[in-house]
Amino acid sequence: MAEEVKEVKPKKRMTATRAAASIGPMVKEFITSTLQARAEGRQKLAYTFIVCHHEEILRAMDVIPIWTENFAGICGAKRDAERFLQRAESLGLSRSLCTYALCGIGFDQWREELGQMPPDAPWGGQARPDFMISSGQIICDPRSKWYQASQQFMPDVPIYNIDLPYPLFQRDQDHRDVWDYYHKYIVKQLRGLVAFLEEQTGKKMDYDRLRELVDLSDRTWNLIDETYKLRRAVPCPMGTGDAMNTMVPINFMMATEKAYDFFVDLKKELEEKIARGEGEVENERYRLMWGGGLPAWYALNDFNYFNSKGASFPVETTYRMVAPLNEMDIPETRDPIEHLAWRWLGYWTFWYDKAKKRPGSEPDVERLINWIEEYKIDGVVMHEAFSCRSWHVGLIWQLHQLAKIYKPIPIYVMGKDGKREKVYRELPSLILESDIIDITSYSEVDTRNKIDAFIETLESIRANRAA
Amino acid sequence: MEGRGDSILNTVERYYKDYGLRARELRNEGRRLTGYVCSFVPLEIITASGCIPFRVRGDIHEPITTGDTLLETIVCPYYRSCFDLSVKQKYDFLSGMVIPHGCDSMVRSFSAWSYSLPFPYFHFVNIPTVCDQSSIEFFSAELNTFKKSLERFVGKSITEEDLAKAIRVHNENRDRVRDLYEFRKTDPPLISGTELTRTLTVGSSLPVDEANGLYDRVSAEIKQRERSPVKKGPRILIDGACLDNVELIKLVEELGGSVVADTICNGARDYFPKTDIGGNPIDALARRYLEKVNCPKTYRANRAGTFEGDIASRFGDTGVYAKEFKVDGSILYLYKYCDPFGFEVPARKAYYKSINVPLLHLEDVYSAGTMGQLRTRIQAFLEMLG
Ligand code: SF4
Ligand code: SF4
């Protein structure tokens, strides 16, 4: 069975903002509070997934969500996932599968076998849930398979699986032609969730409270959008390294005043930094976009390494799971469940119209292009985490397509007749390869060598441009 | 399809090796062929539109090259191979392609497929992940969207009658496949697993009526057999996803086993469930593909409230086949990076234990190169079965 050896502790990543620095303790407090709630037994605890637009429903029913991806990420960040991964492997699960899920299943099996937390469980461990809310949706298979697999070890814990599809982008189809029946279906699925929670908690949904919470998260969505757009400033006041912390209120705390207040503070902090001309790095030389991929949680200080080379990350596609509501073309409704379903569809189809207008474009590519321009990006970095197909399949193609339809960097070269000519060079890109939490897939030396080579490319482009 | 030599199975082998041979002929005759992957694409709608459904397959002998320049290697190797062959123009006789929401590999690579291949028609069918009244209603609406998009492509409407006829002929196809499976019941089986999977693979590259004709001829020939092509040995069920290259089955049979049953996507999973007739054809199709095609991707609620009850209902069909085909052991053969099947391994193991069927679990990478490594493990398993 699994070795109980911890890997070398990672060095702490330095944050650029106070707000990001406050996240660690916040998460720790959250994990501890779920353990306390478990012990007290007053509130129901639910395993669940981020990006399901159901936080408002859970909170309105006083159900405490346990974000299982979060706990797996913590194990990864603490370099203490291996023993849970090995346990999952010993059950017959392939190491090529989503490692968050493997870590979670390994942990659950161990906890259930012992009847208590595994030894030295990170931050006290993950509490046993009263029920599990999985989600079969178009973005991820493990979301409907993970809890089903965990249920083998806790068969008394029921599952409700919500289906949340959205229309995939198809060039010859207007998503508005089909989204009515998508909406109808999602509404039914969410109402099914309400009924399940009512049954599990013995309480009735308070729809006024739900409406308030939906309104609160809508306001938070807009506020996050405004806050993140401040990062367009040169120099950039906050980078992706910090955004991997500030993803916590976006993804784990939505529909709470705390999340809203967090972004009020962050916005203020960024505005102050901009006023002082203070960037994430002291002498900003390159502005990079984190163009895709979940981070390697055990190696977040690679962001500091980028910073040490003068590279800042004003924008990332990862974990920016919000879009401005006022720019969404979705119908108005007073019914909070109907609104959640529209917001879901509005979010996923946000770039569709724009993508249709540019020949050869596609929503993910379109988003890259727009942000390259808005955030004045010099290069794109992506991370291919081998175990998660959801966020990582398609990245190579996106870069390929980007290079095909968009060549934004003008450089001057000597033409045949000795005259200077303006040509457009592809945006340089770097693909890092490892995993979200499986540290055996990571090599710091290789990663840093790749980063060095990429920085050299950026530098030579700068030199050419200056010439 | 013209036979050559004395046996229809020789013809099958020829069409298996030169996959798409008949499709190219049909294309030259002006017919439209629509490619598809996975068992979730309702072929009846394609047939009803006048197009010919053609199952795109991979090739374990062909190294993946061009495909890897466009698609991550964390996609399951079977699907990568299908993509690689497609971008290398192996299926350039197709007029279109339909990809369903079968798994993340399919969903996330849809743009790579649809922008890289020059087909005039491309469509994605969204398959619900749960199985209840609301998902059936949603799926019916989604199938209507698929139907409409095909109507636009072929320039004619697909009537209820067209659909009913297509449903009938595809059901007949499934009946014929069932007949072929009947030959597996003797001990040793009258048809080898290699022959059967080869025949079905070829069938999925033909118009359904031609496939029906082919299956009839194969059946007629097998009926005449006096001896089994394989020696009496442990009777094996192959459990897994899509197995469109026969090497693994061949290996089991070379080592003395008889492959007599399966749950694979180009086998029982796809061919055993039939579409109900009468009533609204689109609704009937929605029910067949969602309720009856037993794919791990579809979440089926645990109604029993116990683990034992849950696995009995999720994997019960495997137990039925194990009994019906008098199976001695099962090989769970899965591809690396396949989340839907991969996460079920512990539960499937427990299920096999509950029905007392010995199990060998293999993870593979869809390459002829790994057959040597599998040989030893399969041999040991067969020896253990005696
Ligand atoms: S596959 Fe990816 S998106 Fe899905 S649970 Fe795992 S890490 Fe999250
Ligand atoms: S084998 Fe698995 S991952 Fe591959 S295409 Fe089939 S379901 Fe998808």
mmCIF file of C-alpha atoms in Angstrom, chain A residues 123-397:
data_model
loop_
_atom_site.group_PDB
_atom_site.id
_atom_site.type_symbol
_atom_site.label_atom_id
_atom_site.label_comp_id
_atom_site.label_asym_id
_atom_site.label_seq_id
_atom_site.Cartn_x
_atom_site.Cartn_y
_atom_site.Cartn_z
ATOM 1 C CA TRP A 123 -4.741 20.605 6.963
ATOM 2 C CA GLY A 124 -6.598 18.020 9.000
ATOM 3 C CA GLY A 125 -8.041 16.232 5.980
ATOM 4 C CA GLN A 126 -11.204 16.245 3.961
ATOM 5 C CA ALA A 127 -14.427 15.782 5.922
ATOM 6 C CA ARG A 128 -16.787 12.927 5.147
ATOM 7 C CA PRO A 129 -19.752 14.335 3.221
ATOM 8 C CA ASP A 130 -23.464 13.814 3.846
ATOM 9 C CA PHE A 131 -24.018 13.633 0.114
ATOM 10 C CA MET A 132 -22.186 14.263 -3.133
ATOM 11 C CA ILE A 133 -23.224 16.512 -5.997
ATOM 12 C CA SER A 134 -21.460 15.468 -9.125
ATOM 13 C CA SER A 135 -21.873 16.991 -12.478
ATOM 14 C CA GLY A 136 -22.017 15.338 -15.815
ATOM 15 C CA GLN A 137 -21.344 18.213 -18.070
ATOM 16 C CA ILE A 138 -19.728 18.825 -21.325
ATOM 17 C CA ILE A 139 -16.475 19.987 -19.814
ATOM 18 C CA CYS A 140 -15.360 16.963 -17.849
ATOM 19 C CA ASP A 141 -15.975 13.206 -17.564
ATOM 20 C CA PRO A 142 -14.326 12.725 -14.161
ATOM 21 C CA ARG A 143 -16.937 15.006 -12.648
ATOM 22 C CA SER A 144 -19.551 12.319 -13.050
ATOM 23 C CA LYS A 145 -17.230 9.342 -12.531
ATOM 24 C CA TRP A 146 -15.232 10.443 -9.484
ATOM 25 C CA TYR A 147 -17.947 10.354 -6.829
ATOM 26 C CA GLN A 148 -19.418 7.231 -8.312
ATOM 27 C CA ALA A 149 -16.019 5.625 -7.754
ATOM 28 C CA SER A 150 -15.748 7.077 -4.227
ATOM 29 C CA GLN A 151 -19.188 5.768 -3.385
ATOM 30 C CA GLN A 152 -17.769 2.247 -3.465
ATOM 31 C CA PHE A 153 -16.089 3.104 -0.165
ATOM 32 C CA MET A 154 -18.993 5.045 1.352
ATOM 33 C CA PRO A 155 -22.107 3.442 -0.130
ATOM 34 C CA ASP A 156 -24.384 5.196 2.365
ATOM 35 C CA VAL A 157 -23.548 8.628 0.900
ATOM 36 C CA PRO A 158 -26.005 9.458 -1.890
ATOM 37 C CA ILE A 159 -25.119 11.232 -5.127
ATOM 38 C CA TYR A 160 -27.068 13.728 -7.161
ATOM 39 C CA ASN A 161 -25.607 14.209 -10.601
ATOM 40 C CA ILE A 162 -26.594 17.416 -12.400
ATOM 41 C CA ASP A 163 -26.285 17.520 -16.143
ATOM 42 C CA LEU A 164 -25.163 20.918 -17.369
ATOM 43 C CA PRO A 165 -24.597 20.903 -21.105
ATOM 44 C CA TYR A 166 -24.045 23.887 -23.333
ATOM 45 C CA PRO A 167 -24.092 24.059 -27.114
ATOM 46 C CA LEU A 168 -20.653 23.432 -28.487
ATOM 47 C CA PHE A 169 -19.430 25.972 -31.022
ATOM 48 C CA GLN A 170 -20.290 24.911 -34.538
ATOM 49 C CA ARG A 171 -19.561 27.268 -37.375
ATOM 50 C CA ASP A 172 -22.770 26.559 -39.229
ATOM 51 C CA GLN A 173 -25.039 26.828 -36.217
ATOM 52 C CA ASP A 174 -26.295 29.817 -34.259
ATOM 53 C CA HIS A 175 -26.315 28.765 -30.619
ATOM 54 C CA ARG A 176 -29.462 30.837 -30.111
ATOM 55 C CA ASP A 177 -31.320 28.455 -32.400
ATOM 56 C CA VAL A 178 -30.829 25.657 -29.901
ATOM 57 C CA TRP A 179 -30.368 27.227 -26.523
ATOM 58 C CA ASP A 180 -34.037 27.322 -25.545
ATOM 59 C CA TYR A 181 -34.107 23.574 -25.141
ATOM 60 C CA TYR A 182 -30.721 23.653 -23.436
ATOM 61 C CA HIS A 183 -32.124 26.209 -21.025
ATOM 62 C CA LYS A 184 -35.251 24.204 -20.356
ATOM 63 C CA TYR A 185 -33.174 21.139 -19.579
ATOM 64 C CA ILE A 186 -30.700 22.927 -17.299
ATOM 65 C CA VAL A 187 -33.568 24.515 -15.369
ATOM 66 C CA LYS A 188 -35.047 21.055 -14.811
ATOM 67 C CA GLN A 189 -31.691 19.733 -13.697
ATOM 68 C CA LEU A 190 -31.209 22.587 -11.222
ATOM 69 C CA ARG A 191 -34.750 22.200 -9.890
ATOM 70 C CA GLY A 192 -33.948 18.528 -9.436
ATOM 71 C CA LEU A 193 -30.982 19.606 -7.334
ATOM 72 C CA VAL A 194 -33.238 21.800 -5.196
ATOM 73 C CA ALA A 195 -35.607 18.871 -4.649
ATOM 74 C CA PHE A 196 -32.692 16.604 -3.727
ATOM 75 C CA LEU A 197 -31.351 19.136 -1.227
ATOM 76 C CA GLU A 198 -34.795 19.667 0.264
ATOM 77 C CA GLU A 199 -35.059 15.947 0.802
ATOM 78 C CA GLN A 200 -31.574 15.669 2.278
ATOM 79 C CA THR A 201 -31.838 18.667 4.587
ATOM 80 C CA GLY A 202 -35.514 18.434 5.451
ATOM 81 C CA LYS A 203 -35.780 22.160 4.678
ATOM 82 C CA LYS A 204 -37.661 24.085 2.007
ATOM 83 C CA MET A 205 -35.850 26.360 -0.402
ATOM 84 C CA ASP A 206 -36.231 30.037 0.466
ATOM 85 C CA TYR A 207 -36.531 31.569 -2.996
ATOM 86 C CA ASP A 208 -36.179 35.155 -1.775
ATOM 87 C CA ARG A 209 -32.868 34.271 -0.232
ATOM 88 C CA LEU A 210 -31.852 32.459 -3.380
ATOM 89 C CA ARG A 211 -32.697 35.547 -5.423
ATOM 90 C CA GLU A 212 -30.546 37.692 -3.144
ATOM 91 C CA LEU A 213 -27.627 35.304 -3.423
ATOM 92 C CA VAL A 214 -27.918 35.146 -7.191
ATOM 93 C CA ASP A 215 -27.920 38.919 -7.244
ATOM 94 C CA LEU A 216 -24.868 38.962 -4.991
ATOM 95 C CA SER A 217 -22.913 36.658 -7.248
ATOM 96 C CA ASP A 218 -23.969 38.581 -10.346
ATOM 97 C CA ARG A 219 -22.572 41.710 -8.737
ATOM 98 C CA THR A 220 -19.443 39.788 -7.787
ATOM 99 C CA TRP A 221 -19.055 38.578 -11.381
ATOM 100 C CA ASN A 222 -19.135 42.134 -12.683
ATOM 101 C CA LEU A 223 -16.797 43.321 -9.976
ATOM 102 C CA ILE A 224 -14.280 40.583 -10.759
ATOM 103 C CA ASP A 225 -14.421 41.524 -14.393
ATOM 104 C CA GLU A 226 -13.747 45.191 -13.588
ATOM 105 C CA THR A 227 -10.967 44.249 -11.181
ATOM 106 C CA TYR A 228 -9.194 41.919 -13.560
ATOM 107 C CA LYS A 229 -9.424 44.419 -16.387
ATOM 108 C CA LEU A 230 -7.266 46.754 -14.272
ATOM 109 C CA ARG A 231 -4.419 44.369 -14.971
ATOM 110 C CA ARG A 232 -4.266 45.827 -18.466
ATOM 111 C CA ALA A 233 -2.182 48.622 -16.948
ATOM 112 C CA VAL A 234 1.502 48.902 -17.838
ATOM 113 C CA PRO A 235 3.280 47.838 -15.729
ATOM 114 C CA CYS A 236 0.845 45.152 -14.713
ATOM 115 C CA PRO A 237 -0.038 45.336 -11.006
ATOM 116 C CA MET A 238 -0.934 41.684 -10.537
ATOM 117 C CA GLY A 239 0.061 38.555 -12.401
ATOM 118 C CA THR A 240 -1.185 35.032 -12.963
ATOM 119 C CA GLY A 241 0.805 33.750 -9.992
ATOM 120 C CA ASP A 242 -1.432 35.841 -7.765
ATOM 121 C CA ALA A 243 -4.499 34.941 -9.802
ATOM 122 C CA MET A 244 -3.878 31.325 -8.871
ATOM 123 C CA ASN A 245 -4.640 32.509 -5.344
ATOM 124 C CA THR A 246 -7.456 34.881 -6.162
ATOM 125 C CA MET A 247 -9.166 32.030 -8.008
ATOM 126 C CA VAL A 248 -10.217 30.875 -4.547
ATOM 127 C CA PRO A 249 -12.995 33.429 -3.976
ATOM 128 C CA ILE A 250 -14.057 33.098 -7.622
ATOM 129 C CA ASN A 251 -14.366 29.363 -7.568
ATOM 130 C CA PHE A 252 -14.896 28.358 -3.969
ATOM 131 C CA MET A 253 -16.593 31.329 -2.326
ATOM 132 C CA MET A 254 -19.059 32.636 -4.867
ATOM 133 C CA ALA A 255 -22.399 33.823 -3.481
ATOM 134 C CA THR A 256 -20.835 35.064 -0.249
ATOM 135 C CA GLU A 257 -20.303 38.627 0.986
ATOM 136 C CA LYS A 258 -16.759 37.621 1.753
ATOM 137 C CA ALA A 259 -16.013 36.989 -1.916
ATOM 138 C CA TYR A 260 -17.564 40.309 -2.888
ATOM 139 C CA ASP A 261 -15.601 42.186 -0.237
ATOM 140 C CA PHE A 262 -12.434 40.432 -1.264
ATOM 141 C CA PHE A 263 -12.714 41.879 -4.747
ATOM 142 C CA VAL A 264 -13.639 45.323 -3.431
ATOM 143 C CA ASP A 265 -10.326 45.255 -1.541
ATOM 144 C CA LEU A 266 -8.362 43.793 -4.413
ATOM 145 C CA LYS A 267 -9.737 46.386 -6.798
ATOM 146 C CA LYS A 268 -8.722 49.162 -4.454
ATOM 147 C CA GLU A 269 -5.294 47.669 -4.006
ATOM 148 C CA LEU A 270 -4.752 47.404 -7.748
ATOM 149 C CA GLU A 271 -5.940 50.957 -8.329
ATOM 150 C CA GLU A 272 -3.461 52.179 -5.740
ATOM 151 C CA LYS A 273 -0.658 50.205 -7.266
ATOM 152 C CA ILE A 274 -1.486 51.535 -10.711
ATOM 153 C CA ALA A 275 -1.522 55.092 -9.348
ATOM 154 C CA ARG A 276 1.936 54.498 -7.933
ATOM 155 C CA GLY A 277 3.092 52.912 -11.201
ATOM 156 C CA GLU A 278 3.934 49.735 -9.326
ATOM 157 C CA GLY A 279 4.075 46.529 -11.308
ATOM 158 C CA GLU A 280 4.174 42.879 -10.418
ATOM 159 C CA VAL A 281 7.817 42.991 -11.437
ATOM 160 C CA GLU A 282 10.087 45.924 -10.950
ATOM 161 C CA ASN A 283 11.195 46.362 -14.514
ATOM 162 C CA GLU A 284 8.527 44.870 -16.688
ATOM 163 C CA ARG A 285 10.113 43.693 -19.916
ATOM 164 C CA TYR A 286 7.636 41.146 -21.238
ATOM 165 C CA ARG A 287 3.930 40.762 -20.854
ATOM 166 C CA LEU A 288 2.804 37.184 -21.135
ATOM 167 C CA MET A 289 -0.545 35.508 -21.216
ATOM 168 C CA TRP A 290 -1.196 32.246 -19.416
ATOM 169 C CA GLY A 291 -3.150 30.969 -22.374
ATOM 170 C CA GLY A 292 -4.397 27.691 -21.005
ATOM 171 C CA GLY A 293 -3.931 24.903 -18.551
ATOM 172 C CA LEU A 294 -4.328 24.390 -14.851
ATOM 173 C CA PRO A 295 -1.149 25.174 -12.932
ATOM 174 C CA ALA A 296 1.326 22.712 -11.478
ATOM 175 C CA TRP A 297 0.274 23.383 -7.890
ATOM 176 C CA TYR A 298 3.537 22.131 -6.423
ATOM 177 C CA ALA A 299 5.580 24.464 -8.629
ATOM 178 C CA LEU A 300 3.803 27.793 -8.351
ATOM 179 C CA ASN A 301 7.079 29.532 -7.728
ATOM 180 C CA ASP A 302 7.859 29.049 -11.395
ATOM 181 C CA PHE A 303 5.803 32.222 -11.693
ATOM 182 C CA ASN A 304 8.384 33.954 -9.514
ATOM 183 C CA TYR A 305 11.031 32.597 -11.840
ATOM 184 C CA PHE A 306 9.300 34.213 -14.803
ATOM 185 C CA ASN A 307 9.062 37.410 -12.763
ATOM 186 C CA SER A 308 12.782 37.304 -12.035
ATOM 187 C CA LYS A 309 13.350 37.532 -15.792
ATOM 188 C CA GLY A 310 11.183 40.613 -16.085
ATOM 189 C CA ALA A 311 8.127 38.691 -17.298
ATOM 190 C CA SER A 312 4.704 39.524 -15.955
ATOM 191 C CA PHE A 313 1.399 37.777 -16.633
ATOM 192 C CA PRO A 314 -1.391 40.357 -16.903
ATOM 193 C CA VAL A 315 -3.984 37.799 -17.961
ATOM 194 C CA GLU A 316 -4.839 34.131 -17.903
ATOM 195 C CA THR A 317 -7.669 32.095 -19.347
ATOM 196 C CA THR A 318 -7.493 29.630 -16.469
ATOM 197 C CA TYR A 319 -9.964 30.044 -13.614
ATOM 198 C CA ARG A 320 -11.413 33.225 -15.007
ATOM 199 C CA MET A 321 -14.765 31.561 -14.724
ATOM 200 C CA VAL A 322 -16.745 34.765 -14.970
ATOM 201 C CA ALA A 323 -17.729 37.123 -17.773
ATOM 202 C CA PRO A 324 -19.409 40.523 -17.591
ATOM 203 C CA LEU A 325 -23.149 39.995 -17.248
ATOM 204 C CA ASN A 326 -23.992 43.220 -19.041
ATOM 205 C CA GLU A 327 -22.198 42.024 -22.154
ATOM 206 C CA MET A 328 -24.104 38.757 -22.211
ATOM 207 C CA ASP A 329 -26.948 38.490 -24.583
ATOM 208 C CA ILE A 330 -29.268 36.524 -22.298
ATOM 209 C CA PRO A 331 -32.973 36.977 -21.571
ATOM 210 C CA GLU A 332 -34.117 38.727 -18.382
ATOM 211 C CA THR A 333 -36.005 36.710 -15.825
ATOM 212 C CA ARG A 334 -37.110 37.099 -12.225
ATOM 213 C CA ASP A 335 -36.819 33.411 -11.516
ATOM 214 C CA PRO A 336 -33.382 32.821 -9.949
ATOM 215 C CA ILE A 337 -33.093 29.250 -11.222
ATOM 216 C CA GLU A 338 -33.929 30.345 -14.735
ATOM 217 C CA HIS A 339 -31.372 33.099 -14.413
ATOM 218 C CA LEU A 340 -28.672 30.662 -13.280
ATOM 219 C CA ALA A 341 -29.354 28.540 -16.336
ATOM 220 C CA TRP A 342 -29.147 31.576 -18.642
ATOM 221 C CA ARG A 343 -25.958 32.747 -16.989
ATOM 222 C CA TRP A 344 -24.486 29.298 -17.534
ATOM 223 C CA LEU A 345 -25.317 29.452 -21.233
ATOM 224 C CA GLY A 346 -24.232 33.093 -21.485
ATOM 225 C CA TYR A 347 -20.864 32.298 -19.987
ATOM 226 C CA TRP A 348 -20.059 29.380 -22.254
ATOM 227 C CA THR A 349 -21.227 31.055 -25.434
ATOM 228 C CA PHE A 350 -19.665 34.409 -24.572
ATOM 229 C CA TRP A 351 -17.140 34.436 -27.432
ATOM 230 C CA TYR A 352 -19.270 32.689 -30.055
ATOM 231 C CA ASP A 353 -20.537 35.720 -31.969
ATOM 232 C CA LYS A 354 -17.144 37.359 -32.048
ATOM 233 C CA ALA A 355 -15.494 34.154 -33.206
ATOM 234 C CA LYS A 356 -17.971 33.863 -36.083
ATOM 235 C CA LYS A 357 -16.993 37.280 -37.372
ATOM 236 C CA ARG A 358 -13.298 36.505 -37.807
ATOM 237 C CA PRO A 359 -12.490 33.996 -40.562
ATOM 238 C CA GLY A 360 -10.823 30.910 -39.146
ATOM 239 C CA SER A 361 -11.495 31.895 -35.585
ATOM 240 C CA GLU A 362 -13.046 29.834 -32.816
ATOM 241 C CA PRO A 363 -14.177 30.945 -29.339
ATOM 242 C CA ASP A 364 -11.052 29.904 -27.430
ATOM 243 C CA VAL A 365 -8.820 31.307 -30.142
ATOM 244 C CA GLU A 366 -10.885 34.463 -30.294
ATOM 245 C CA ARG A 367 -10.480 34.990 -26.575
ATOM 246 C CA LEU A 368 -6.717 34.640 -26.968
ATOM 247 C CA ILE A 369 -6.683 37.208 -29.759
ATOM 248 C CA ASN A 370 -8.819 39.692 -27.864
ATOM 249 C CA TRP A 371 -6.763 39.447 -24.730
ATOM 250 C CA ILE A 372 -3.459 39.599 -26.619
ATOM 251 C CA GLU A 373 -4.602 42.978 -27.841
ATOM 252 C CA GLU A 374 -6.296 44.268 -24.715
ATOM 253 C CA TYR A 375 -3.475 43.268 -22.399
ATOM 254 C CA LYS A 376 -0.636 44.064 -24.851
ATOM 255 C CA ILE A 377 0.752 40.564 -24.798
ATOM 256 C CA ASP A 378 4.206 39.615 -26.086
ATOM 257 C CA GLY A 379 3.944 35.863 -25.769
ATOM 258 C CA VAL A 380 1.705 33.013 -24.701
ATOM 259 C CA VAL A 381 2.527 30.348 -22.145
ATOM 260 C CA MET A 382 0.456 27.222 -21.706
ATOM 261 C CA HIS A 383 0.666 24.292 -19.388
ATOM 262 C CA GLU A 384 -0.221 20.832 -20.565
ATOM 263 C CA ALA A 385 -1.225 18.871 -17.473
ATOM 264 C CA PHE A 386 -1.251 15.283 -18.677
ATOM 265 C CA SER A 387 -4.068 14.032 -16.501
ATOM 266 C CA CYS A 388 -6.846 16.503 -17.305
ATOM 267 C CA ARG A 389 -8.280 16.358 -20.773
ATOM 268 C CA SER A 390 -10.951 18.951 -20.017
ATOM 269 C CA TRP A 391 -8.755 22.013 -19.958
ATOM 270 C CA HIS A 392 -5.763 20.726 -21.857
ATOM 271 C CA VAL A 393 -6.888 19.001 -25.010
ATOM 272 C CA GLY A 394 -7.122 21.543 -27.787
ATOM 273 C CA LEU A 395 -4.402 23.907 -26.578
ATOM 274 C CA ILE A 396 -1.879 22.910 -29.248
ATOM 275 C CA TRP A 397 -4.496 23.347 -31.903
#
